[in-house]
Amino acid sequence: MDYFRNLLQLLKREREEDRIQYQKLTETTSITERRANGLTWYPIAIRGSELGRGDYLTVEVERTTHQDTPHQFRFGVPAVLFSNHDPKNDRVEGTISHQSGDRLKLSLRVDELPDWSRDGKLGVELLFDDNSYDEMEQALKTADALSQKANHRLIKILTGEQSPTFHSEQPELFMPQLNPSQVAAVQMIMSANELAIVHGPPGTGKTTTLVQAIKALIRQNNQKLLVVAPSNTAVDLLSEKLHEQGLNVLRIGNPARVSERLTALTLDYKVSQHPHMKEARKLKKQANEFRTMAHKYKRNFGKAERDQRKALFDEAHRLLKDVAASEQYVTDDLIAKAQVITATLVGANHYTVRGLTYHTVVIDEAGQALEPACWIPILKAQKVVLAGDHCQLPPTIKSTEAARQGLNTTLLEKGVALHPQAVSLLNEQYRMHEHIMGYSSQVFYQNNLKAHTSVARHALFEGDPSLVFVDTAGCGFEEKPDGTSSTNPEEAALLVRHLTQLVAGLSQYYAPPDFPTIAVISPYKQQIAILKDQIQHTPELQPYRASLSVNTIDSFQGQERDIVYISLVRSNTEGEIGFLADIRRMNVAMTRARKKLVIVGDSATLAGLPFYADFVTYAEALNTYYSAWEWL
């Protein structure tokens, strides 16, 4: 089917571009730069090793310095152990089988540690992740083959060839904890035969709705459900909420948020706690002792030692086979008893659950999910529920060419356009003052959003305006190009001045422990660096550092704060606004604030795009438009 062949071509392009960027990053940079980019842990110490699956050695390593540097190491990703002595040759590849805090476990493709691991400093570095691409490619090929068969309705519906169906004899739902639009969404999910879509704008309680729907589905069919999302963080959130509702949740893969509660839901933990595993642990310990004894005999001793060494290895091998059989039995038992399996999109094909099929698959944050990745879980189900918001950020795509040709259009977006009858809009939000919500509702949600009474009028203090636009037009704040980013130091200084005044005013109403939370965000990375620096050097803001975060817009998707400042940066005579033209990113930015949103920008540069021109009009109508001259 052309549909899947086209997707395969786009995915191929994306893989090539991703690989090229990755190679550039690793081959032309020093180890210090790679560490700063989150690709390398160096130096590390080996904290232990044991034989794991298939006689492969698993080593546990810990990074001993630079522990606060953010990194990209995560469960299931390929990585290499290397020595700085000869990084080109002293290296052994493996896969990350566990990661938490400053420790990770690496399953290596060898049965003992190489000799060089005892000299020189060691490090771990990420390899290019071909595995995810292989999984996506395989899913698309399978979907293509299945689409030729007449009986595969779900594929035909998702590709737009057929329409979804619903059964009407649904009993009336009584869910007092949900609002009417949330109940309607659950009703839609229950009555759908193949497809239901939950469109959840910011703050509308999408997670709450999904959790209740999942509970209802389990009651309805008494069958296992698969719940997936593109990021570990989103999977964690749902896993935790489902567990709190008393469901038996099995989290496949590794939680990003390493809390005790989440660890207890993982397969590894549940296996280790299973009563059957006590005996197996004893055997494993014994096997590792035999292995250690065997390693004392070097390979170049005489025949008797060689035989002794082989006998010890054979015995260790036999014991480990018994352990593996026990582990398999326990794993099968745990999977059989689970009501909900949770994983990332690619994690849905983890070897422990690869062969499972489900009645229903729920894909959360589907607005940020790459379509080829969605087909991995979809092929395991008869029915799919897509939840998310296609008016917020799309998935990150490395290849501009692939994005332009349609890879950035998500399955959620296609579904909303093809099958409006399957869409439920959650229309009541519990986050923002109605003035903060109003513009987003007008532009993205056809004015359908309403603010719940608990938030509609909430303010920092009586009479404080909830939305402010500070216009820097005519102030001569010229932006400066900075590599691939842009900066505007004078705009940053103005924002910090405004923030300092606000904080001084608020200190009359709030003591530091109850101080409102504040986010300062911008689409431009380099502007963030300048803002961080200026805030650090403003003594009046230091007492409030605990409630103040500064970061890019993208890193705030899904989060909220009491007060949000946005620095738009762009200011030039040509009216060039770069990726400020991506209004979905601005939708994310403008909807993070609960009680106050302050936007600083140059209306003369921005007004070329109706989105910004109309926003200025909106602020003027609320009487919350100010010129920057008032603070200069």
XYZ file of C-alpha atoms in Angstrom:
632
model
C 0.000 0.000 0.000
C 1.468 3.353 -1.029
C 0.571 4.788 2.389
C 3.142 2.618 4.195
C 5.741 2.658 1.427
C 5.730 6.429 1.561
C 6.151 6.372 5.356
C 9.033 3.911 4.993
C 10.800 6.308 2.602
C 10.384 9.207 5.030
C 11.616 7.091 7.937
C 14.677 6.075 5.926
C 15.460 9.739 5.295
C 15.033 10.535 8.986
C 17.346 7.671 10.000
C 20.070 8.872 7.592
C 19.862 12.474 8.822
C 19.830 11.354 12.465
C 22.914 9.185 11.860
C 24.789 12.005 10.089
C 24.056 14.442 12.946
C 25.055 11.821 15.497
C 28.351 11.088 13.713
C 29.145 14.791 13.475
C 28.506 15.093 17.175
C 30.709 12.140 18.159
C 33.517 12.264 15.611
C 34.346 15.947 15.653
C 34.032 16.638 19.373
C 36.239 16.014 22.379
C 35.241 13.731 25.218
C 34.533 16.831 27.352
C 32.088 18.176 24.736
C 30.411 14.776 24.334
C 30.013 14.577 28.098
C 28.447 18.063 28.119
C 26.078 16.945 25.320
C 24.936 14.028 27.463
C 26.380 11.334 25.168
C 29.192 10.156 27.436
C 29.763 9.288 31.078
C 33.459 9.710 31.847
C 35.167 8.764 34.076
C 33.226 5.820 35.489
C 33.901 3.068 38.009
C 32.762 -0.529 37.652
C 30.667 -1.436 40.695
C 29.903 -5.075 39.914
C 29.227 -7.649 37.226
C 27.116 -10.768 36.757
C 26.139 -13.163 34.026
C 22.725 -12.308 32.621
C 20.563 -13.393 29.699
C 22.161 -15.689 27.143
C 25.492 -15.890 28.996
C 26.178 -12.213 28.366
C 27.998 -10.276 31.027
C 26.138 -7.391 32.689
C 28.315 -4.736 34.334
C 27.075 -2.064 36.679
C 28.939 1.240 36.337
C 28.724 4.554 38.163
C 29.767 7.989 36.984
C 32.118 9.405 39.562
C 32.219 13.081 38.491
C 29.967 15.582 36.616
C 26.951 14.009 38.263
C 24.683 16.988 37.681
C 25.275 17.015 33.890
C 22.033 16.010 32.100
C 22.431 12.934 29.884
C 20.599 10.886 27.239
C 21.293 7.408 28.651
C 18.110 5.391 28.936
C 16.870 1.832 29.055
C 17.207 -0.211 25.850
C 19.677 2.067 24.069
C 22.977 0.712 22.657
C 26.171 1.943 24.324
C 29.871 1.106 24.409
C 32.297 0.628 27.313
C 35.720 2.090 26.421
C 39.114 2.863 27.929
C 40.858 6.226 27.414
C 44.053 4.218 26.964
C 43.073 3.306 23.366
C 39.435 4.390 22.756
C 39.503 3.124 19.124
C 40.349 -0.487 20.021
C 39.669 -0.885 23.721
C 35.891 -0.958 23.434
C 33.080 -3.444 23.865
C 29.478 -2.825 22.791
C 26.278 -3.586 24.670
C 22.789 -2.394 25.583
C 21.653 -0.433 28.624
C 19.506 -2.797 30.680
C 18.948 -0.441 33.605
C 19.587 3.221 34.412
C 18.848 5.163 37.565
C 20.556 8.170 39.095
C 24.300 7.955 38.439
C 24.363 4.204 37.866
C 23.564 2.083 34.883
C 23.787 -1.558 33.910
C 25.245 -2.450 30.541
C 24.674 -5.915 29.049
C 27.832 -6.588 27.057
C 28.238 -9.071 24.223
C 31.094 -10.905 25.961
C 31.213 -13.450 28.776
C 34.061 -11.826 30.722
C 35.512 -8.337 31.102
C 38.456 -7.670 28.747
C 41.915 -7.227 30.302
C 42.109 -3.551 29.284
C 39.222 -2.756 31.645
C 41.804 -2.858 34.439
C 44.116 -0.181 32.982
C 43.397 3.451 32.235
C 40.220 5.402 32.853
C 36.929 3.934 31.634
C 33.889 5.606 30.109
C 30.507 4.700 28.614
C 29.249 6.298 25.417
C 25.949 6.083 23.606
C 25.933 4.475 20.180
C 23.568 5.423 17.378
C 20.201 3.842 18.212
C 19.461 1.669 15.192
C 17.187 -0.560 17.241
C 14.304 1.965 17.426
C 14.487 2.546 13.673
C 14.575 -1.213 12.998
C 11.461 -1.695 15.152
C 9.600 1.145 13.392
C 10.599 -0.118 9.958
C 9.502 -3.659 10.783
C 6.131 -2.384 12.058
C 5.516 -0.432 8.843
C 6.398 -3.474 6.694
C 4.054 -5.681 8.735
C 1.267 -3.079 8.539
C 1.775 -2.901 4.781
C 1.458 -6.679 4.454
C -1.645 -6.780 6.705
C -3.302 -3.908 4.836
C -3.570 -6.170 1.767
C -5.907 -8.446 3.758
C -9.593 -7.621 3.568
C -10.312 -8.305 7.219
C -7.945 -5.783 8.839
C -10.416 -3.000 9.622
C -8.270 -1.035 12.073
C -5.526 -0.412 9.495
C -8.076 0.558 6.837
C -9.703 3.021 9.259
C -6.437 4.631 10.368
C -5.312 5.063 6.750
C -8.664 6.619 5.830
C -10.074 3.841 3.629
C -12.961 3.000 5.962
C -14.907 4.716 8.738
C -14.904 3.709 12.403
C -18.026 2.143 13.914
C -19.654 2.468 17.340
C -22.179 0.392 19.266
C -24.960 2.426 20.806
C -26.267 0.113 23.533
C -23.888 1.657 26.096
C -25.206 1.857 29.675
C -25.303 5.401 31.090
C -22.026 6.105 32.916
C -22.053 7.467 36.456
C -18.720 9.203 37.059
C -19.216 12.044 39.555
C -15.459 12.780 39.640
C -15.499 13.796 35.926
C -17.050 16.805 34.179
C -19.601 16.339 31.333
C -17.022 16.551 28.486
C -14.790 14.015 30.275
C -17.720 11.630 30.794
C -18.617 11.998 27.086
C -15.021 11.072 26.182
C -15.144 7.927 28.354
C -18.524 7.066 26.794
C -17.026 7.457 23.313
C -14.058 5.226 24.240
C -16.389 2.531 25.612
C -18.679 2.499 22.581
C -15.942 2.597 19.914
C -15.336 -0.669 18.061
C -12.025 0.351 16.483
C -11.039 3.975 17.139
C -11.647 6.745 19.690
C -9.768 10.044 19.888
C -9.537 12.214 22.997
C -8.526 15.783 22.187
C -7.194 17.277 25.426
C -6.195 20.965 25.302
C -3.917 22.285 28.094
C -5.221 21.794 31.626
C -8.362 19.859 30.672
C -7.611 16.720 32.704
C -6.691 14.338 29.890
C -4.769 11.978 32.207
C -7.647 11.842 34.716
C -10.069 11.015 31.895
C -7.827 8.291 30.440
C -7.342 6.643 33.822
C -11.118 6.399 34.367
C -11.612 5.128 30.795
C -8.951 2.433 31.277
C -10.631 1.283 34.509
C -13.990 1.131 32.715
C -12.508 -0.794 29.744
C -10.998 -3.404 32.068
C -14.385 -3.849 33.766
C -16.064 -4.074 30.367
C -13.906 -6.737 28.661
C -11.910 -8.129 31.558
C -8.903 -8.183 29.219
C -5.353 -6.916 29.444
C -4.737 -3.393 28.120
C -1.584 -1.881 26.654
C -0.956 1.770 27.557
C 1.880 3.531 25.741
C 3.324 7.011 25.193
C 6.339 8.411 23.285
C 8.286 9.464 26.392
C 9.244 7.639 29.587
C 7.966 10.573 31.633
C 4.461 10.305 30.165
C 4.460 6.511 30.690
C 5.547 7.023 34.314
C 2.752 9.488 35.012
C 0.068 7.112 33.708
C 1.608 4.060 35.405
C 1.560 5.844 38.751
C -2.029 7.103 38.374
C -3.319 3.671 37.276
C -1.544 2.017 40.197
C -3.125 4.528 42.608
C -6.527 3.418 41.283
C -5.794 -0.117 42.459
C -5.015 -1.664 39.058
C -2.314 -4.307 38.630
C 0.169 -2.359 36.485
C 3.306 -3.822 34.924
C 5.806 -1.188 33.743
C 8.003 -2.577 30.963
C 11.360 -0.844 30.576
C 12.875 1.603 32.944
C 11.114 4.530 34.631
C 12.679 7.944 33.988
C 11.387 9.269 37.293
C 13.150 6.990 39.733
C 10.716 6.907 42.618
C 10.274 3.900 44.894
C 6.619 3.700 43.868
C 7.464 3.402 40.190
C 10.341 0.971 40.619
C 7.941 -1.371 42.422
C 5.836 -1.574 39.236
C 8.691 -2.711 36.976
C 9.111 -6.262 35.770
C 12.661 -6.518 37.195
C 11.482 -5.553 40.660
C 8.411 -7.797 40.602
C 10.522 -10.734 39.419
C 13.050 -10.143 42.203
C 10.285 -10.054 44.849
C 8.506 -13.189 43.596
C 8.577 -16.088 46.137
C 9.866 -18.431 43.406
C 13.055 -16.407 42.991
C 14.657 -17.170 46.357
C 16.071 -20.504 45.176
C 17.052 -19.012 41.797
C 19.065 -16.264 43.502
C 21.034 -18.891 45.416
C 21.821 -20.729 42.168
C 22.837 -17.479 40.473
C 25.219 -16.647 43.316
C 26.734 -20.116 43.041
C 27.133 -19.790 39.261
C 28.922 -16.472 39.667
C 31.246 -18.026 42.253
C 32.122 -20.854 39.810
C 32.791 -18.244 37.145
C 35.104 -16.283 39.447
C 37.011 -19.483 40.269
C 37.266 -20.330 36.573
C 38.752 -16.928 35.781
C 41.605 -17.624 38.194
C 42.817 -20.287 35.742
C 44.429 -18.429 32.867
C 43.919 -19.829 29.384
C 47.632 -20.529 28.810
C 48.106 -22.989 31.707
C 48.507 -26.719 31.185
C 45.833 -29.253 30.136
C 44.669 -30.100 33.684
C 44.028 -26.411 34.490
C 42.274 -25.911 31.160
C 39.973 -28.884 31.896
C 39.323 -27.593 35.400
C 38.485 -24.157 33.989
C 36.117 -25.691 31.412
C 34.385 -27.843 34.073
C 33.737 -24.759 36.229
C 32.380 -22.803 33.264
C 30.125 -25.735 32.286
C 28.731 -25.986 35.821
C 28.107 -22.208 35.951
C 26.398 -22.461 32.577
C 24.142 -25.334 33.745
C 23.104 -23.449 36.886
C 22.344 -20.310 34.904
C 20.090 -22.350 32.601
C 18.030 -23.359 35.637
C 17.912 -19.724 36.795
C 16.742 -18.624 33.341
C 13.960 -21.236 33.396
C 12.772 -19.989 36.817
C 12.909 -16.371 35.671
C 10.894 -17.246 32.566
C 8.251 -19.014 34.664
C 7.956 -16.020 37.025
C 7.873 -13.500 34.165
C 5.078 -15.425 32.421
C 3.146 -15.570 35.694
C 3.471 -11.811 36.312
C 2.489 -10.912 32.748
C -0.534 -13.221 32.925
C -1.775 -11.510 36.109
C -1.189 -7.898 34.977
C -4.279 -5.865 34.036
C -2.349 -3.069 32.351
C 1.021 -3.219 30.611
C 2.688 0.208 30.276
C 5.671 1.006 28.033
C 7.045 3.500 25.549
C 5.996 3.007 21.910
C 9.173 1.091 21.039
C 9.169 -0.575 24.473
C 5.869 -2.267 23.542
C 8.053 -4.689 21.566
C 10.387 -5.506 24.474
C 11.388 -9.182 24.306
C 9.348 -10.038 27.430
C 6.031 -8.893 25.883
C 6.817 -8.970 22.162
C 4.325 -11.730 21.347
C 1.361 -10.374 23.328
C -1.826 -9.069 21.714
C -4.453 -6.876 23.365
C -8.070 -5.959 22.874
C -7.304 -2.240 23.257
C -4.197 -0.071 23.031
C -4.188 3.446 24.499
C -1.617 5.877 23.053
C -1.188 8.962 25.238
C 0.627 12.137 24.088
C -0.144 10.981 20.545
C 0.411 14.561 19.344
C 4.131 14.114 20.062
C 4.457 10.593 18.702
C 6.158 9.786 15.410
C 3.639 7.867 13.306
C 5.940 4.911 12.438
C 6.496 4.350 16.181
C 2.724 4.267 16.800
C 2.329 1.292 14.475
C 4.454 -0.881 16.818
C 1.703 -1.051 19.492
C -1.240 -0.618 17.089
C -0.476 -3.918 15.335
C -1.036 -5.713 18.650
C -4.649 -4.485 19.046
C -8.173 -4.625 17.671
C -9.017 -1.167 18.973
C -6.956 1.971 19.555
C -7.517 5.074 21.675
C -5.443 8.120 20.675
C -5.147 10.913 23.241
C -3.293 14.198 22.970
C -3.406 17.657 21.460
C -2.291 18.260 17.871
C -2.366 22.021 18.586
C 0.707 21.664 20.820
C 4.266 20.634 19.893
C 4.681 17.969 17.196
C 7.409 15.293 17.523
C 11.030 16.348 17.058
C 12.236 15.472 13.564
C 15.885 15.753 12.514
C 15.375 15.750 8.733
C 13.717 18.952 7.487
C 13.084 17.190 4.177
C 11.215 14.293 5.850
C 9.262 16.742 8.016
C 8.272 18.820 4.977
C 7.049 15.712 3.170
C 4.737 14.760 6.014
C 6.653 12.881 8.727
C 5.736 15.663 11.177
C 2.009 15.027 10.636
C 1.036 12.680 13.444
C -1.493 9.872 13.382
C -3.541 11.932 15.867
C -3.706 14.866 13.459
C -4.686 12.577 10.571
C -7.325 10.865 12.716
C -8.918 14.171 13.769
C -9.106 15.286 10.128
C -10.358 11.940 8.722
C -12.791 10.855 11.448
C -14.283 13.845 13.329
C -17.091 11.515 14.501
C -14.517 9.634 16.634
C -13.204 12.783 18.379
C -14.151 13.922 21.898
C -12.968 17.386 22.913
C -12.324 17.995 26.609
C -13.554 21.562 26.912
C -13.189 22.551 30.563
C -9.771 23.524 31.863
C -8.563 23.640 35.469
C -5.288 25.559 35.111
C -5.575 29.106 33.763
C -7.322 32.352 34.505
C -9.864 32.891 31.713
C -7.868 35.814 30.249
C -4.772 33.618 29.895
C -6.886 30.867 28.303
C -8.915 33.174 26.059
C -6.474 33.789 23.207
C -5.445 30.148 22.904
C -9.114 29.091 22.915
C -9.906 31.597 20.169
C -7.043 30.606 17.850
C -6.730 26.852 18.407
C -9.985 25.566 19.894
C -12.728 27.552 18.078
C -13.569 29.334 21.349
C -14.776 26.007 22.799
C -12.691 26.093 25.981
C -14.144 27.286 29.236
C -12.380 27.873 32.535
C -13.630 25.948 35.574
C -15.030 28.276 38.251
C -12.148 27.372 40.593
C -9.613 28.987 38.229
C -11.583 31.358 35.986
C -10.843 34.393 38.143
C -7.958 33.315 40.366
C -5.254 35.981 40.690
C -1.980 36.540 42.575
C -3.786 39.238 44.591
C -6.982 41.255 44.234
C -6.925 43.416 41.096
C -3.693 42.003 39.598
C -3.965 41.650 35.776
C -3.493 38.023 34.681
C -2.134 38.818 31.219
C 0.447 41.467 30.312
C 2.103 42.242 26.977
C 5.212 44.437 27.242
C 5.962 45.875 23.804
C 9.613 46.710 23.063
C 8.849 48.259 19.627
C 10.824 51.470 19.105
C 13.207 50.808 22.018
C 16.096 49.858 19.719
C 16.510 46.389 21.266
C 18.154 44.708 18.272
C 18.406 40.905 18.329
C 21.870 39.404 17.831
C 22.541 36.202 15.911
C 24.318 33.643 18.107
C 25.334 30.520 16.182
C 22.092 28.766 15.234
C 20.252 30.687 17.984
C 19.317 34.337 18.566
C 19.703 36.532 21.624
C 18.406 39.894 22.786
C 20.337 40.935 25.917
C 18.430 44.230 26.333
C 15.062 42.448 26.175
C 16.389 39.975 28.769
C 17.448 42.879 31.051
C 13.994 44.463 30.719
C 12.282 41.158 31.564
C 14.478 40.674 34.646
C 13.726 44.252 35.745
C 9.969 43.636 35.371
C 10.265 40.321 37.245
C 12.262 41.938 40.074
C 9.535 44.576 40.527
C 6.799 41.925 40.502
C 8.608 39.795 43.092
C 9.131 42.849 45.337
C 5.387 43.592 45.129
C 4.412 39.973 45.825
C 6.630 39.749 48.903
C 3.984 41.838 50.725
C 1.448 39.057 50.126
C 3.537 35.858 50.308
C 6.228 34.483 52.627
C 9.130 32.679 50.806
C 7.884 29.094 51.566
C 4.438 29.788 49.945
C 5.811 32.021 47.197
C 4.148 31.535 43.777
C 6.123 29.381 41.312
C 7.677 31.237 38.375
C 8.941 30.091 34.969
C 10.967 32.234 32.590
C 10.871 30.683 29.124
C 12.000 31.478 25.597
C 12.129 29.572 22.309
C 15.854 30.393 21.973
C 18.508 28.367 23.854
C 21.090 31.171 23.906
C 18.563 33.656 25.290
C 17.967 31.202 28.143
C 21.706 31.272 28.918
C 21.625 35.095 29.071
C 18.476 35.121 31.239
C 19.973 32.582 33.664
C 23.114 34.680 33.968
C 21.226 37.947 34.552
C 18.905 36.349 37.133
C 21.928 34.913 38.955
C 23.426 38.401 39.174
C 20.245 40.048 40.510
C 20.559 40.020 44.324
C 16.820 40.795 44.872
C 15.851 37.522 43.155
C 18.146 35.205 45.120
C 15.733 34.522 48.029
C 13.223 33.185 45.451
C 15.544 30.937 43.427
C 13.821 27.803 44.751
C 10.504 28.758 43.124
C 12.057 30.059 39.883
C 12.912 27.941 36.799
C 14.412 29.133 33.505
C 14.295 26.949 30.387
C 13.209 26.571 26.751
C 9.519 26.343 25.845
C 9.891 22.756 24.634
C 11.094 21.556 28.020
C 7.952 23.001 29.657
C 5.393 21.096 27.600
C 3.087 19.373 30.084
C 4.194 21.569 33.009
C 2.589 24.572 34.686
C 3.589 27.460 36.998
C 1.735 30.271 38.798
C 3.597 32.950 36.831
C 5.161 32.610 33.377
C 7.370 35.100 31.560
C 8.050 34.615 27.840
C 10.938 36.352 26.068
C 10.210 36.371 22.312
C 13.713 37.718 21.367
C 13.152 38.568 17.688
C 13.526 42.264 16.860
C 14.667 43.406 13.409
C 13.654 45.759 10.623
C 12.988 42.920 8.127
C 10.214 41.382 10.247
C 12.091 38.050 10.303
C 10.659 35.862 13.067
C 12.268 32.456 12.387
C 10.646 29.627 14.272
C 8.368 31.955 16.244
C 6.228 31.274 13.176
C 5.542 27.833 14.695
C 2.432 28.958 16.548
C 1.956 25.525 18.146
C 5.104 26.186 20.180
C 3.597 29.511 21.245
C 0.386 27.740 22.238
C 2.440 25.585 24.616
C 4.243 28.666 25.976
C 1.100 30.739 26.552
C -0.792 27.970 28.350
C 1.762 27.112 31.079
C 0.653 29.947 33.395
C -2.011 29.583 36.080
C -2.412 33.140 37.408
C -0.182 35.489 35.433
C 1.362 35.503 31.957
C 3.847 38.216 30.947
C 5.004 38.294 27.320
C 7.879 40.565 26.274
C 8.398 41.161 22.548
C 8.635 43.611 19.665
C 5.197 44.067 18.061
C 6.700 45.828 15.026
C 8.754 42.709 14.130
C 6.023 40.204 15.075
C 2.968 41.886 13.581
C 3.680 40.493 10.097
C 2.110 37.242 11.339
C -1.650 37.530 12.091
C -1.210 35.327 15.187
C 0.901 38.019 16.917
C -0.969 41.008 15.484
C -4.241 39.538 16.819
C -2.630 38.820 20.170
C -1.648 42.501 20.551
C -5.282 43.418 19.769
C -6.435 40.868 22.377
C -4.140 42.398 25.047
C -5.307 45.913 24.128
C -8.958 44.864 24.513
C -8.182 43.615 28.035
C -6.340 46.859 28.728
C -3.134 44.932 29.532
C -0.912 46.223 26.711
C 2.097 48.258 27.914
C 5.040 49.908 26.215
C 8.500 48.907 27.445
C 9.260 52.621 27.918
C 7.346 52.430 31.212
C 10.207 50.337 32.662
C 13.147 52.076 31.034
